Short mmCIF file of C-alpha atoms and ligand atoms in Angstrom, two decimals:
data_model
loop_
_atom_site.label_atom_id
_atom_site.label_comp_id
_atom_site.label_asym_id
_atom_site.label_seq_id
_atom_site.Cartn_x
_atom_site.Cartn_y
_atom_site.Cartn_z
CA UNK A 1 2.24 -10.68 -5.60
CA UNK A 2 2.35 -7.09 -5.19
CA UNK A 3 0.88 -4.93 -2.32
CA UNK A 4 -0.79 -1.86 -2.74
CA UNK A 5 -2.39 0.83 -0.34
CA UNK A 6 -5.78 0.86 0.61
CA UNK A 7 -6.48 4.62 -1.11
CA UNK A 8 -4.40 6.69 1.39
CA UNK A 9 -4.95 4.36 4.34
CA UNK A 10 -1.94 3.15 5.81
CA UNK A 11 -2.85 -0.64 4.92
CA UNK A 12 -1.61 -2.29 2.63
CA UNK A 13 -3.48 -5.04 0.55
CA UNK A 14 -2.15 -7.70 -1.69
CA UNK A 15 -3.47 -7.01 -5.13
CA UNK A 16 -5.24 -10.38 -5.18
CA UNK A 17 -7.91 -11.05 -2.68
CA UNK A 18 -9.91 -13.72 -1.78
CA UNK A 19 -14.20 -13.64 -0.93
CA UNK A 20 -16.44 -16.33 -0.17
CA UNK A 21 -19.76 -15.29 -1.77
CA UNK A 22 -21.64 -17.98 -3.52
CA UNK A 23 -18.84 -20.74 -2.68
CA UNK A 24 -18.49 -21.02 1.29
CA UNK A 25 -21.25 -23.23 2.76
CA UNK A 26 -22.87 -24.03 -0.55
CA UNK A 27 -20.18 -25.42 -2.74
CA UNK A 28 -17.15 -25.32 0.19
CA UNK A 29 -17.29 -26.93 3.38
CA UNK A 30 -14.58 -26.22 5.77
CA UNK A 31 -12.05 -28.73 4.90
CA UNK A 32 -12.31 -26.95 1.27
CA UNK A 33 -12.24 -23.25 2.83
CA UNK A 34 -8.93 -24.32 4.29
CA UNK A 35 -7.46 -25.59 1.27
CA UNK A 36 -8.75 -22.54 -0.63
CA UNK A 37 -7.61 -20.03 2.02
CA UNK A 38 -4.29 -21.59 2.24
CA UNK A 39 -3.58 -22.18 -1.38
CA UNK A 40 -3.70 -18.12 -1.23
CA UNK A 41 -2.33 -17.64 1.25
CA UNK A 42 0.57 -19.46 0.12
CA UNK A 43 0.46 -16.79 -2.58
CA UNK A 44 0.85 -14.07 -0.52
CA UNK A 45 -2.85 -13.33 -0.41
CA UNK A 46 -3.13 -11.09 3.05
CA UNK A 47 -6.96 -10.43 2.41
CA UNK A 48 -9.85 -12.36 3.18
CA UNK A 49 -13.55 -10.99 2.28
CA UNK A 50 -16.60 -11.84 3.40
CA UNK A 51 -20.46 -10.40 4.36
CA UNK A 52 -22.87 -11.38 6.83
CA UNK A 53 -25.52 -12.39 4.44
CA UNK A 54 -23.66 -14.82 2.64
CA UNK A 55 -25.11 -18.09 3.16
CA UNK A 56 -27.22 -15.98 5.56
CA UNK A 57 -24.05 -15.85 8.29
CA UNK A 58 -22.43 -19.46 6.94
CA UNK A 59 -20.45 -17.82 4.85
CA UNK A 60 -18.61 -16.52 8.20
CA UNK A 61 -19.24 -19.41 9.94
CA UNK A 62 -16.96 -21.89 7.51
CA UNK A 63 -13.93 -18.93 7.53
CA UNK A 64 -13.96 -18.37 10.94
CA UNK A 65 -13.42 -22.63 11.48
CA UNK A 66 -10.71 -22.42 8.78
CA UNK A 67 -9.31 -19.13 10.27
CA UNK A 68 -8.89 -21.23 13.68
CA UNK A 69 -7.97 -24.20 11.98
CA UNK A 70 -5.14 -22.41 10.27
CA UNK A 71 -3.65 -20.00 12.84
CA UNK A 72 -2.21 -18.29 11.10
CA UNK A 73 -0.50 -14.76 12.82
CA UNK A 74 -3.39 -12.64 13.07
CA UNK A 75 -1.24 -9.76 12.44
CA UNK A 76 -0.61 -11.54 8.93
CA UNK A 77 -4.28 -10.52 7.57
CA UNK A 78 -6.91 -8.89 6.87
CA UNK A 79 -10.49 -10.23 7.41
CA UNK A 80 -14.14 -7.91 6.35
CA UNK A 81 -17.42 -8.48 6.55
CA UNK A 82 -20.49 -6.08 5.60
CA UNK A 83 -24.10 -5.39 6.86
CA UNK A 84 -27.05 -4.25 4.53
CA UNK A 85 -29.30 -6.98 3.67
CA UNK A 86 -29.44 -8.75 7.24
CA UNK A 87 -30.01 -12.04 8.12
CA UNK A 88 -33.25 -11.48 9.82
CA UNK A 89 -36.98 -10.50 8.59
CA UNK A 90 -37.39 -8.28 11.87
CA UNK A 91 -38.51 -5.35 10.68
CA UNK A 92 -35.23 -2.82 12.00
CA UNK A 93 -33.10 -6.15 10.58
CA UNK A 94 -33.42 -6.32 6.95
CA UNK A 95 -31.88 -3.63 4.51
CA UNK A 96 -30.94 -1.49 6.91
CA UNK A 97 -27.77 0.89 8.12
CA UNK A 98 -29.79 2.40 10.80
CA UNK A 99 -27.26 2.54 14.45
CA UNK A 100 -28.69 -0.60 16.31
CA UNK A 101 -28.57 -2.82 13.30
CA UNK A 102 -24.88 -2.42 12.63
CA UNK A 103 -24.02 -2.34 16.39
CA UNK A 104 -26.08 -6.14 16.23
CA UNK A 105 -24.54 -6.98 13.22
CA UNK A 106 -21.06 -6.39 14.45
CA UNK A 107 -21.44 -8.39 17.34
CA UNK A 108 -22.93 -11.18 15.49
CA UNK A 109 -20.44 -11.70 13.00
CA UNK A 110 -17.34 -11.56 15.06
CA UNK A 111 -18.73 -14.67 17.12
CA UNK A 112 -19.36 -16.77 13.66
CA UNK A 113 -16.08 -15.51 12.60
CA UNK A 114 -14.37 -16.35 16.13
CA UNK A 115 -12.13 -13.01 15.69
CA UNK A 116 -11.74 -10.19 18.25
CA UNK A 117 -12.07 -7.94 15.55
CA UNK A 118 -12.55 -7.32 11.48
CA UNK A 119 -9.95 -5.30 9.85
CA UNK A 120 -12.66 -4.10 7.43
CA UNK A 121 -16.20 -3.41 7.38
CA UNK A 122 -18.20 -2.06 4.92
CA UNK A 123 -21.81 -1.00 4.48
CA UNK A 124 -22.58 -3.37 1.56
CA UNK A 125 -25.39 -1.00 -0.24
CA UNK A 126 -26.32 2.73 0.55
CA UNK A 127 -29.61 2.60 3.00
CA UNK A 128 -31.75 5.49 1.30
CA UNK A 129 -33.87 5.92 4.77
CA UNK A 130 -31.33 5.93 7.45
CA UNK A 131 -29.57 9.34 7.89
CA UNK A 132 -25.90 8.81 5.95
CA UNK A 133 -24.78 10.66 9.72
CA UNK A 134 -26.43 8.19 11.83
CA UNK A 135 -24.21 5.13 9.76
CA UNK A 136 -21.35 7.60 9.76
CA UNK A 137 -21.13 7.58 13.40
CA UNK A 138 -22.34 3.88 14.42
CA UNK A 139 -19.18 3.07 11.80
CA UNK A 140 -16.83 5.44 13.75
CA UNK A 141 -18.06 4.01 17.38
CA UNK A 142 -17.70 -0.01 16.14
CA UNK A 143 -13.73 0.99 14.93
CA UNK A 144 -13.32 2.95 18.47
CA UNK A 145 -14.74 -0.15 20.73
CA UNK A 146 -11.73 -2.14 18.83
CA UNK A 147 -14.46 -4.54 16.76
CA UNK A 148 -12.95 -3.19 13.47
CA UNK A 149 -10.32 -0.99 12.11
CA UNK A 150 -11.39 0.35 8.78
CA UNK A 151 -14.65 0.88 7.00
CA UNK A 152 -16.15 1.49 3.66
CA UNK A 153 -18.71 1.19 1.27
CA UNK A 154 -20.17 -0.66 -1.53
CA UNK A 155 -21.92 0.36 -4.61
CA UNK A 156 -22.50 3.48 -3.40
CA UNK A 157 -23.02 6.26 -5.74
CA UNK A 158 -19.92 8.79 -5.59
CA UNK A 159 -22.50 11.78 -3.90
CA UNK A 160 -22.91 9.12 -0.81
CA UNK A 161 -19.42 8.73 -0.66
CA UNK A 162 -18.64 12.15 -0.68
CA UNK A 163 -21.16 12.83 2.12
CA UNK A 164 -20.09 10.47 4.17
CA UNK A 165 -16.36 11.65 4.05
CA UNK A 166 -17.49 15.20 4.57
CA UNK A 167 -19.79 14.36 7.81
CA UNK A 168 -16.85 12.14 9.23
CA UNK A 169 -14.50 15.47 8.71
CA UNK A 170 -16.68 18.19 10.13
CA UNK A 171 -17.63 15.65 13.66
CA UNK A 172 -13.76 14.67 13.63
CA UNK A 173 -15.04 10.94 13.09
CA UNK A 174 -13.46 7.58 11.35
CA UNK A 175 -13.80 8.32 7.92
CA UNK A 176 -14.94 5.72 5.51
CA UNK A 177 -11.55 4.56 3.13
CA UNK A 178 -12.71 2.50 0.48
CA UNK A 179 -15.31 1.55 -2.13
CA UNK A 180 -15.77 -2.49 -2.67
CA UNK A 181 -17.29 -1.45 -6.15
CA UNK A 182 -17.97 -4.47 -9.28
CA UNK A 183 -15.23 -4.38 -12.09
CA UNK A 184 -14.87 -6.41 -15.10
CA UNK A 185 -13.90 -6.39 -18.77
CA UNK A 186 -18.21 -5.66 -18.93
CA UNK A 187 -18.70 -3.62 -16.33
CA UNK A 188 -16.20 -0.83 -15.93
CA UNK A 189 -18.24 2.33 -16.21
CA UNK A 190 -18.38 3.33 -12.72
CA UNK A 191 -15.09 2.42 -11.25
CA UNK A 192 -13.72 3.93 -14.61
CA UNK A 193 -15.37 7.11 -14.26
CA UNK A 194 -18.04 8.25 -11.85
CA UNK A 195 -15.62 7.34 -9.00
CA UNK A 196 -12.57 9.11 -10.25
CA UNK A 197 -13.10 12.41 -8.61
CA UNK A 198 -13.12 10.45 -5.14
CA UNK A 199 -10.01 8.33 -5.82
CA UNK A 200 -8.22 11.64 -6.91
CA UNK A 201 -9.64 14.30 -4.28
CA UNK A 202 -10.34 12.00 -1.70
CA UNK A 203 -7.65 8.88 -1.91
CA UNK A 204 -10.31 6.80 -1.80
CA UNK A 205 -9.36 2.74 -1.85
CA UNK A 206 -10.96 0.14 -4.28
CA UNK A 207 -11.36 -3.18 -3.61
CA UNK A 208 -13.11 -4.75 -6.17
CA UNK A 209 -15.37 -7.61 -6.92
CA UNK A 210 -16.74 -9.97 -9.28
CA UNK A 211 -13.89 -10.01 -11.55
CA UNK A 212 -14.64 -12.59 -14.08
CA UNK A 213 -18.19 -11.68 -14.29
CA UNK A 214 -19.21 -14.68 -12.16
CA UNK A 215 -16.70 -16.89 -14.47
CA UNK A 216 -18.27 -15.75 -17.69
CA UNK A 217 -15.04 -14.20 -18.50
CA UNK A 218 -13.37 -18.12 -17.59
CA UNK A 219 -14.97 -19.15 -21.09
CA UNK A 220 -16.33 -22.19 -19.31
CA UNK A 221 -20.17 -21.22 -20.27
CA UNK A 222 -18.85 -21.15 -24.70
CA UNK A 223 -20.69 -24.62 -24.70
CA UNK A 224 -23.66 -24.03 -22.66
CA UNK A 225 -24.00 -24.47 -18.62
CA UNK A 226 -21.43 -26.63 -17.33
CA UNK A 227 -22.91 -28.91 -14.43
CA UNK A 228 -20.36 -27.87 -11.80
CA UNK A 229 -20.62 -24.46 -12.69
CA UNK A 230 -22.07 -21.19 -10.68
CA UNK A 231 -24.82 -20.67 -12.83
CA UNK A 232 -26.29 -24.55 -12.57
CA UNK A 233 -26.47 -23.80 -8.58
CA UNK A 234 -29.98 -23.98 -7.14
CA UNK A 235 -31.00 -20.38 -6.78
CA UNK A 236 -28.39 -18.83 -9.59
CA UNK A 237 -30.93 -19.24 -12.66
CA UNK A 238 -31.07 -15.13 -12.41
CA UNK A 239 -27.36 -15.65 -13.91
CA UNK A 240 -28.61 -17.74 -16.86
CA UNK A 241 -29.12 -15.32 -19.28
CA UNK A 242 -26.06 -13.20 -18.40
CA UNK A 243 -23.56 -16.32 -18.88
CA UNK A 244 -25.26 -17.32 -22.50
CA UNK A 245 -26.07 -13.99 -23.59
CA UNK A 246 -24.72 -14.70 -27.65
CA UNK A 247 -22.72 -10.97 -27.78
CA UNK A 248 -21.17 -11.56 -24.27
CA UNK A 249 -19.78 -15.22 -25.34
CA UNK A 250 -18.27 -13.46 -28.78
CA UNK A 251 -16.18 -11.61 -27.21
CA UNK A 252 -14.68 -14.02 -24.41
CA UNK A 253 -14.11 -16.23 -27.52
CA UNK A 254 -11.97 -12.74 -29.12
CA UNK A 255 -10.46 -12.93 -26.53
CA UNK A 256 -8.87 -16.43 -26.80
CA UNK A 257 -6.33 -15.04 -29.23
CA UNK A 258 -4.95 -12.97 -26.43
CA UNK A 259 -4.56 -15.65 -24.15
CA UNK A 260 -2.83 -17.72 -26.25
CA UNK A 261 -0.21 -15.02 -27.32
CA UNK A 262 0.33 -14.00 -23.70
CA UNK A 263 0.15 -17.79 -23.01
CA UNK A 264 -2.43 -17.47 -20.05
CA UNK A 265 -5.60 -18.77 -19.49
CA UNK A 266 -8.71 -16.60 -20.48
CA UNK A 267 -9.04 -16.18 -16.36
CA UNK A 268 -5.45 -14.77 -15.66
CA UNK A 269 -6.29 -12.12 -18.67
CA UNK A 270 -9.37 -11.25 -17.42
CA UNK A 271 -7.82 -10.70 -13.69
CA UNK A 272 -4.69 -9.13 -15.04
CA UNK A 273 -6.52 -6.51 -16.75
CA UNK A 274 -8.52 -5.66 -13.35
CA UNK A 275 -4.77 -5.03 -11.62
CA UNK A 276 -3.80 -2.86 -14.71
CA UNK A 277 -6.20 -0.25 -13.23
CA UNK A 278 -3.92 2.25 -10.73
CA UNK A 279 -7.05 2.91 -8.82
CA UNK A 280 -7.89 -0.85 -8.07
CA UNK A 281 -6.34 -1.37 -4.68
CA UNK A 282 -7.10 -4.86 -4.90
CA UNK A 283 -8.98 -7.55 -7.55
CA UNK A 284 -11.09 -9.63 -5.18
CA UNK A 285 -11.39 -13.29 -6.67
CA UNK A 286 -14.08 -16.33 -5.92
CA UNK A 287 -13.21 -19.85 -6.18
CA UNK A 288 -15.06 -22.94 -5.88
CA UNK A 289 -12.27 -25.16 -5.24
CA UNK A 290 -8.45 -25.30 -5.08
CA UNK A 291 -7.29 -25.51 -8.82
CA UNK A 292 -9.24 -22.20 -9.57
CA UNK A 293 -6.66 -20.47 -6.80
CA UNK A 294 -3.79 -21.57 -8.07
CA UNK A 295 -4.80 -20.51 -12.01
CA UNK A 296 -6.10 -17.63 -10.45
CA UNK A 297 -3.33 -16.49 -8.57
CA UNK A 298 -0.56 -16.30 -11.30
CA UNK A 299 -2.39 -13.42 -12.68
CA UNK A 300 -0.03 -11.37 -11.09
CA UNK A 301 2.67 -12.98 -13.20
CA UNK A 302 0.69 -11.73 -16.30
CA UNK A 303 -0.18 -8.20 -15.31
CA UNK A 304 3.19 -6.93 -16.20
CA UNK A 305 2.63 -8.35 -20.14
CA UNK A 306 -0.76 -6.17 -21.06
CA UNK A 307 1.63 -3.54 -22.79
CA UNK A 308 -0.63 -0.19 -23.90
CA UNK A 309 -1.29 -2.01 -27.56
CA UNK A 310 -2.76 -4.96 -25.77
CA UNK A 311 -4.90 -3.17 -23.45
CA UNK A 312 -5.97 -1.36 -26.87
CA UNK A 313 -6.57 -4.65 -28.08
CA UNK A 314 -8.77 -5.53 -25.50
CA UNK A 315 -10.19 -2.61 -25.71
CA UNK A 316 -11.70 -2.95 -29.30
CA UNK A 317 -13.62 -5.84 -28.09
CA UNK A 318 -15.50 -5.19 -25.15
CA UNK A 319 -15.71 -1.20 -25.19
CA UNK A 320 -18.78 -0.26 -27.33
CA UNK A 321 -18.00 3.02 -29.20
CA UNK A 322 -20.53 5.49 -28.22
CA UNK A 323 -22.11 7.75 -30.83
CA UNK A 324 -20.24 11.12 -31.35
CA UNK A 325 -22.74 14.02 -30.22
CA UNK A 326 -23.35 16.71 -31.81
N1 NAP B 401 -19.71 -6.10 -2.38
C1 NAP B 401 -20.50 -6.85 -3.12
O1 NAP B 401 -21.67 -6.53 -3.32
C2 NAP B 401 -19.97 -8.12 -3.72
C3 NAP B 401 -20.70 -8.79 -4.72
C4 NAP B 401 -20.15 -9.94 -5.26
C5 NAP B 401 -18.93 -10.42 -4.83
N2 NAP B 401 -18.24 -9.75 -3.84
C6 NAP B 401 -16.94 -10.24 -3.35
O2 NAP B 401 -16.06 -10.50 -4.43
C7 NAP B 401 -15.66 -11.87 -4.43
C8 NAP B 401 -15.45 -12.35 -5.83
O3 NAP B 401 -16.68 -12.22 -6.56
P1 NAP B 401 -17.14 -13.39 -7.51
O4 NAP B 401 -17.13 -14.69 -6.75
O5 NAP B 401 -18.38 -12.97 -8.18
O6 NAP B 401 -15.89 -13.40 -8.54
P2 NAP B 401 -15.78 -13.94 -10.03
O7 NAP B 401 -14.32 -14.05 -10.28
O8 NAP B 401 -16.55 -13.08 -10.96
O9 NAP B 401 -16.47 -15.38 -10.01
C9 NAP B 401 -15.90 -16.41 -9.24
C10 NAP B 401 -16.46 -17.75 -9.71
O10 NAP B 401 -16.03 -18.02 -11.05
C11 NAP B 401 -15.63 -19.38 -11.16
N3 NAP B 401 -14.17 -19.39 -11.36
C12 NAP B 401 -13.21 -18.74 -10.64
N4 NAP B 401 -11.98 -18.98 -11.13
C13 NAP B 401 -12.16 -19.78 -12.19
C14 NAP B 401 -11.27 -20.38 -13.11
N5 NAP B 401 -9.96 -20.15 -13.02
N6 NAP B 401 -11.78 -21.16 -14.09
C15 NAP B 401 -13.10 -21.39 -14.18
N7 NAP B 401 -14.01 -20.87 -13.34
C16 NAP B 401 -13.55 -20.05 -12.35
C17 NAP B 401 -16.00 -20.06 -9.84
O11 NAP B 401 -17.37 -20.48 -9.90
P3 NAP B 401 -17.80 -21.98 -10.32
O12 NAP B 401 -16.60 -22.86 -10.31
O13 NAP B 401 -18.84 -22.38 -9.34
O14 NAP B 401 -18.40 -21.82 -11.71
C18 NAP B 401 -15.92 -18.89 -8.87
O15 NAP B 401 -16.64 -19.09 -7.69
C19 NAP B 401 -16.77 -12.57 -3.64
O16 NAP B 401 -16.36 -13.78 -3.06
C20 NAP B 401 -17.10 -11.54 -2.59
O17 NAP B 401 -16.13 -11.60 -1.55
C21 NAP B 401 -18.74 -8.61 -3.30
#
């Protein structure tokens, strides 16, 4: 495993992560958390994600017993959460950055995750009413009262970014260092090029999410929905027609050949080309139980074989040529 900087922060993250969304609570109860967390651990894994609306504060819940349960050196990782959404209808509580919220939401999270402090929180989608100044400085006071270190952003559009930055420069304030942006083999247009400027003139970090497209890119849905698969959850049908769309499942079949010449699984490709991106600081992963960590987790050990032809390779399956202008 292989560390890399957070954008020019200081930090360093190992270029594997692990997050909890859609697994912990619903499919992993503590006892599987630990065995998750330690399996990456184990693998050099130093950072944990998370978000306060995952299983609606649960989510946090479940780490922060396997956290305690594990005790491990606290020095040893890194822990996030992020606000947005809420976990409250109030009507100052629900998709929200406004000051009070986050200074709440703080608070709240670092008792379900029984830590002192987060080493990273991010504001989980831009708020379009709340001032980008008035997050810019709540952000700034929560890393000064020692709740969290670093901050950042996610799925925010590059102008947001750049804003905040700029306010945090001209009041002397925390600035935010990273973007927690999606990136997969079928979604790469953003992180490939509206964020580029901001990596380059700004050192912004990435750490990125949703790597195998929710396990489409696993090639478990080829044959249809498997029953103990994310997709056949209670609540997931919005991912039904994303994991059997015909074109999608064509080219994770292409892709097979791949695997089998690199002699990985269809997973480990799929993560290994995340990590072959300079600007990825780190490929955050989701598991449902232990074996998925361990497959997951030699992607590193692939990485290193996606020469430039194969990368082409890939390429000329999943990019779709766009028509030459005039
Ligand atoms: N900032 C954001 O807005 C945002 C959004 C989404 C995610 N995230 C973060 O990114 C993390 C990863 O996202 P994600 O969970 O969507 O990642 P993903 O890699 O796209 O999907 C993970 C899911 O795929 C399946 N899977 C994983 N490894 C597999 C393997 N080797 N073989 C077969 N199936 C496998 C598992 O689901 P099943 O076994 O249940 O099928 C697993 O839960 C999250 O935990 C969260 O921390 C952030």
């Amino acid at each position: 495993m292989e560390y890399r900087h957070l954008g020019k922060a200081g930090i360093q993250v190992s270029e594997l992560s692990f997050g909890s969304w859609v697994t912990f609570h619903n499919q992993a109860d503590v006892k599987a958390a630990v065995e998750m967390m330690s399996a990456a651990y184990e693998a050099c894994v130093n950072f944990f994600d998370n978000a306060e609306v995952y299983a609606d504060g649960k989510s946090e819940e479940v780490m922060g017993a396997a956290l305690k349960q594990l005790s491990w050196r606290r020095s040893s990782y890194l822990v996030s959460t992020k606000f947005y959404w809420g976990i409250q209808e109030g009507v100052n509580e629900k998709n929200t950055l406004n000051r009070k919220r986050l200074i709440e939401g703080i608070n709240g999270s670092l008792q379900r995750l029984q830590l002192e402090y987060v080493d990273l929180i991010y504001c989980h989608r831009p708020d379009k009413t709340t001032p980008i100044e008035e997050t810019v400085w709540a952000m700034h006071n929560i890393i000064e009262w020692g709740k969290a270190i670093y901050w950042g952003t996610s799925q925010w559009s590059a102008a947001e970014i750049v804003a905040a930055i700029e306010i945090a420069e001209r009041h002397h304030l925390h600035k935010p260092v990273t973007e927690q942006p999606i990136y997969n083999l079928f979604e790469r247009q953003r992180l490939s090029n509206e964020y580029l400027r901001v990596y380059k003139d700004y050192g912004y970090g990435t750490t990125t999410f949703s790597p195998l497209a929710s396990g489409l890119l696993s090639g478990k849905y080829g044959k249809g929905i498997p029953k103990n698969s994310r997709a056949a959850l209670e609540g997931y049908d919005w991912l039904h027609n994303h994991v059997t769309d015909k074109e999608k499942l064509a080219k994770v079949q292409a892709l097979e050949s791949i695997a089998t010449e690199l002699d990985c699984t269809l997973s480990q490709l799929a993560l290994a080309w995340c990590l072959k991106n300079p600007f990825v600081s780190t490929v955050i992963t989701g598991a449902s139980r232990v074996g998925q960590v361990h497959e997951n987790m030699k992607a590193s050990e692939v990485a290193p074989k996606l020469t430039p032809e194969i990368l082409e390779q890939i390429d000329s399956i999943f990019v779709v040529k766009e028509e030459e202008e005039d």
